[in-house]
């Protein structure tokens, strides 16, 4: 199934009223174990945890792995959308994402070390009948329009409020 | 269970050999449906998908929701670690994360609109016997050391390679 009709319908909806372009997303995360977290996203629920080496029980991927999964899955889906938008045929998309992290930042052992990834490596494997040049052009469009790649590579304004209850 | 022993053991391991601070994380994401993605993280597997309004089947949270869940769960776990590190008692941690996104960026309808979040709002609810001031000091330490908050608020170096197979 091509996503072209979804793209066209969205274009028309946004043209009719620009407010239709504004999407809101919400997640709720609650600590339920030493490091085990229950996450709710609409009707979906899943767990996040640290491995035993970091004091958790390893029942699920940890937060930085989830961030890499967000990037990899966003790349894969953006390939699908932009292939359909540009009329590029594509049969296979898989994306490996590797992240390097120096734990001294998280633990506060060295304030010169950032807590997040010092480097991320995205390896995309594409299959299909088009020329390699066409897939490379597609990849460039994907990287310019992939939401989670933007979140990784450019600063996002984040505001935090805190409520303390007795 | 306090995480203080894990923190102490990590400090000693890093002191003995700084290479012990270098952690690598890997995820693999494969498109298996129109927008449905199978993700593998070590022994963990889960799905990512778009809602039907975006052409998917809505079997799981989508990539930008996963990014918000990574942030919320990372905040929750970092509260646990830093409370134990600083000796702050804490009974309850839940974190709501809201993200605003203008879909014109992703769809390429307006190149002046970024594809990622234009704003993210983190709402932390803490419960426990300590003073509000102590929890506010804890929150400041958490925000300085939370890996995924760092990924959102500061640029991460990302390199991408692509392999095309016939």
XYZ file of C-alpha atoms in Angstrom:
332
model
C 0.000 0.000 0.000
C 1.385 3.394 -0.970
C 1.340 6.240 1.541
C 0.802 8.764 -1.263
C -2.932 9.135 -0.444
C -2.089 9.856 3.225
C 0.456 12.477 2.145
C -2.049 14.098 -0.228
C -4.846 14.086 2.361
C -2.554 15.663 4.956
C -1.458 18.350 2.464
C -5.104 19.209 1.763
C -6.025 19.253 5.477
C -3.122 21.590 6.284
C -3.954 23.811 3.310
C -7.564 24.084 4.526
C -6.478 24.977 8.070
C -2.801 25.310 9.141
C -3.851 24.345 12.678
C -4.296 20.806 11.358
C -0.489 20.584 11.136
C -0.083 20.918 14.914
C 0.249 17.505 16.546
C 0.630 16.795 20.251
C 2.159 13.628 21.705
C 2.170 12.530 25.356
C 3.833 9.779 27.390
C 3.590 8.934 31.105
C 6.446 7.092 32.834
C 6.197 5.786 36.408
C 8.989 4.178 38.422
C 7.617 0.846 39.691
C 10.819 -0.970 40.725
C 14.432 -0.130 41.475
C 14.915 1.079 37.897
C 11.833 -0.502 36.280
C 9.500 1.976 34.614
C 5.949 1.502 33.334
C 5.275 3.659 30.280
C 1.877 4.570 28.905
C 1.406 6.105 25.440
C -2.295 6.386 24.668
C -3.598 2.813 24.688
C -0.075 1.335 24.456
C 1.914 0.264 27.512
C 5.440 -1.073 27.781
C 8.346 -1.302 30.192
C 11.779 0.278 30.393
C 14.507 -0.987 32.713
C 18.252 -0.997 33.302
C 20.338 -4.168 32.950
C 21.488 -5.952 36.120
C 24.957 -4.408 35.692
C 23.337 -1.037 36.391
C 21.186 -2.213 39.306
C 18.043 -3.048 37.334
C 16.371 -6.328 36.499
C 16.815 -6.104 32.726
C 13.172 -6.788 31.870
C 13.276 -4.331 28.952
C 15.509 -1.992 26.962
C 16.877 1.009 28.853
C 16.160 4.691 28.082
C 19.192 5.351 25.876
C 18.475 2.165 23.911
C 14.894 3.402 23.523
C 16.251 6.694 22.172
C 18.328 4.776 19.586
C 15.269 2.660 18.702
C 13.259 5.857 18.234
C 15.920 7.079 15.796
C 16.195 3.778 13.896
C 12.439 3.263 13.571
C 11.939 6.903 12.579
C 14.535 6.538 9.848
C 12.837 3.346 8.576
C 9.372 4.936 8.484
C 10.668 8.165 6.939
C 12.231 6.074 4.133
C 8.776 4.571 3.511
C 7.013 7.961 3.427
C 9.584 9.718 1.289
C 9.969 6.783 -1.124
C 6.201 6.927 -1.725
C 6.262 10.729 -1.940
C 9.076 10.731 -4.531
C 7.918 7.610 -6.398
C 11.001 5.574 -5.479
C 10.387 1.834 -5.293
C 11.823 0.213 -2.199
C 11.543 -3.412 -1.063
C 13.613 -3.533 2.095
C 14.643 -1.061 4.804
C 16.605 -1.923 7.915
C 18.479 0.494 10.131
C 21.137 -0.328 12.699
C 21.913 2.422 15.188
C 24.981 2.307 17.431
C 25.573 4.795 20.223
C 28.719 5.505 22.241
C 28.224 6.751 25.780
C 30.735 7.562 28.518
C 29.001 6.704 31.817
C 31.140 9.195 33.790
C 28.701 11.897 32.658
C 25.577 10.187 33.984
C 27.208 9.219 37.288
C 28.684 12.696 37.777
C 32.244 11.354 38.015
C 33.516 13.942 35.528
C 31.594 17.138 34.773
C 33.499 17.582 31.506
C 31.815 14.448 30.120
C 28.337 14.866 28.675
C 25.737 12.399 30.000
C 24.292 11.597 26.562
C 25.811 9.989 23.484
C 29.216 11.243 22.363
C 28.621 9.695 18.943
C 25.875 7.878 17.050
C 26.314 5.764 13.921
C 23.342 5.025 11.661
C 23.752 2.194 9.140
C 20.925 1.976 6.622
C 20.423 -1.082 4.423
C 18.102 -0.560 1.463
C 16.933 -3.064 -1.114
C 15.016 -2.579 -4.327
C 15.181 -2.159 -8.095
C 16.239 1.504 -8.310
C 19.735 2.812 -9.010
C 22.122 3.416 -6.151
C 22.093 7.150 -7.033
C 18.344 7.276 -6.617
C 18.552 5.664 -3.170
C 21.308 8.099 -2.169
C 19.093 11.042 -3.198
C 16.264 9.478 -1.185
C 18.553 9.124 1.837
C 19.361 12.826 1.684
C 15.659 13.749 1.703
C 15.053 11.335 4.582
C 17.834 12.855 6.680
C 16.451 16.353 6.085
C 12.931 15.358 7.171
C 13.338 12.629 9.818
C 11.827 13.970 13.090
C 13.965 11.957 15.517
C 17.188 12.641 13.594
C 16.329 16.342 14.007
C 15.816 15.784 17.761
C 19.266 14.174 18.019
C 21.174 16.667 15.890
C 19.527 19.975 16.819
C 18.612 21.442 20.221
C 14.976 20.958 21.268
C 13.478 23.511 23.679
C 12.557 21.559 26.836
C 10.855 23.089 29.858
C 10.523 21.169 33.108
C 8.130 21.686 35.996
C 8.092 19.725 39.229
C 5.287 18.990 41.669
C 6.136 17.642 45.128
C 3.442 15.826 47.018
C 3.767 14.743 50.664
C 17.208 -1.528 47.311
C 19.613 1.389 47.127
C 21.688 1.918 43.994
C 24.586 3.312 46.079
C 26.581 0.026 45.791
C 26.200 0.089 41.981
C 27.389 3.705 41.906
C 30.392 2.879 44.134
C 31.300 -0.219 42.118
C 31.137 1.753 38.867
C 33.307 4.517 40.321
C 35.939 1.952 41.335
C 35.793 0.183 37.959
C 36.284 3.477 36.106
C 39.088 4.505 38.458
C 40.859 1.182 37.814
C 40.518 1.569 34.035
C 38.888 4.594 32.351
C 37.972 2.331 29.395
C 35.350 0.777 31.683
C 33.368 4.023 31.335
C 32.867 3.502 27.597
C 29.501 1.873 26.906
C 28.109 0.890 23.513
C 24.428 0.442 22.728
C 22.892 -0.991 19.559
C 19.400 -1.294 18.098
C 18.190 -2.859 14.828
C 14.946 -1.662 13.219
C 13.380 -3.404 10.210
C 10.344 -2.234 8.278
C 7.922 -5.195 8.178
C 4.639 -3.506 7.165
C 3.491 -0.239 5.644
C 4.881 1.662 8.645
C 5.268 -1.247 11.090
C 8.790 -1.733 12.402
C 10.308 -4.660 14.328
C 12.973 -3.484 16.748
C 15.620 -5.648 18.368
C 17.721 -4.449 21.312
C 19.883 -7.310 22.561
C 17.412 -9.982 23.708
C 14.497 -7.528 23.755
C 12.117 -7.099 20.833
C 9.224 -4.720 20.363
C 7.237 -2.974 17.670
C 6.889 0.621 16.497
C 4.127 1.802 14.185
C 2.221 4.860 13.034
C -1.471 5.385 13.872
C -4.062 4.753 11.164
C -4.350 8.529 10.599
C -0.771 8.399 9.282
C -1.213 5.269 7.195
C -0.106 2.723 9.785
C -1.989 0.080 11.722
C -1.410 1.585 15.170
C -0.104 -1.628 16.759
C 2.434 0.288 18.856
C 3.688 3.763 19.772
C 5.307 5.734 16.960
C 8.949 6.915 16.824
C 8.415 10.404 18.253
C 6.339 8.936 21.091
C 9.180 6.489 21.705
C 11.575 9.440 21.895
C 9.338 11.093 24.522
C 9.134 7.778 26.427
C 12.932 7.559 26.339
C 13.088 11.033 27.899
C 10.421 10.346 30.548
C 11.842 6.975 31.600
C 15.379 8.385 31.639
C 14.251 11.192 33.925
C 12.527 8.693 36.257
C 15.581 6.409 36.485
C 17.989 9.334 36.882
C 15.875 10.524 39.849
C 16.347 7.074 41.401
C 20.122 7.048 40.847
C 20.750 10.587 42.007
C 18.419 10.304 45.033
C 20.463 7.275 46.153
C 23.737 9.022 45.344
C 22.791 12.139 47.348
C 20.953 10.277 50.135
C 17.579 11.812 49.304
C 14.606 9.619 50.221
C 12.038 9.328 47.474
C 8.869 7.201 47.420
C 7.264 8.098 44.110
C 8.453 9.334 40.711
C 6.267 9.820 37.679
C 7.088 11.887 34.624
C 4.692 13.136 31.982
C 6.276 14.334 28.746
C 4.332 16.340 26.162
C 5.739 17.177 22.755
C 4.526 19.651 20.144
C 5.248 18.823 16.523
C 4.310 20.602 13.298
C 3.867 17.861 10.671
C 4.653 20.249 7.803
C 8.344 19.621 8.559
C 8.174 15.827 8.253
C 6.034 15.932 5.100
C 8.234 18.581 3.485
C 5.310 21.002 3.028
C 7.324 23.890 4.495
C 11.125 23.826 4.660
C 11.108 26.526 7.355
C 9.446 24.093 9.772
C 11.728 21.653 11.595
C 10.642 17.991 11.413
C 11.206 17.336 15.120
C 9.570 18.762 18.234
C 9.195 22.521 18.421
C 8.685 22.276 22.165
C 8.754 19.614 24.897
C 7.230 19.911 28.363
C 8.384 17.632 31.184
C 6.156 17.429 34.272
C 7.749 15.573 37.175
C 5.706 14.401 40.169
C 7.758 13.420 43.204
C 6.557 12.000 46.520
C 8.423 11.438 49.747
C 9.312 12.758 53.193
C 11.978 15.310 52.233
C 11.537 19.088 52.010
C 10.449 20.647 48.735
C 13.800 22.465 48.577
C 15.677 19.181 48.761
C 13.636 17.759 45.884
C 14.232 20.905 43.839
C 17.996 20.551 44.384
C 17.703 16.887 43.350
C 15.806 17.912 40.205
C 18.630 20.262 39.228
C 21.216 17.470 39.556
C 18.973 15.135 37.560
C 18.597 17.629 34.733
C 22.371 18.108 34.571
C 23.038 14.355 34.359
C 20.071 12.816 32.518
C 21.431 11.225 29.302
C 18.276 11.541 27.193
C 17.610 15.128 28.301
C 21.143 15.873 27.075
C 20.317 14.192 23.744
C 17.224 16.406 23.361
C 18.794 19.699 24.417
C 22.282 19.455 22.914
C 23.443 18.391 19.441
C 24.608 14.773 19.151
C 27.141 13.953 16.407
C 25.394 11.476 14.081
C 27.063 9.851 11.059
C 25.061 7.867 8.556
C 26.186 5.258 6.065
C 24.003 3.517 3.524
C 24.325 0.134 1.831
C 22.218 -0.623 -1.226
C 21.630 -4.257 -2.126
C 19.956 -5.367 -5.341
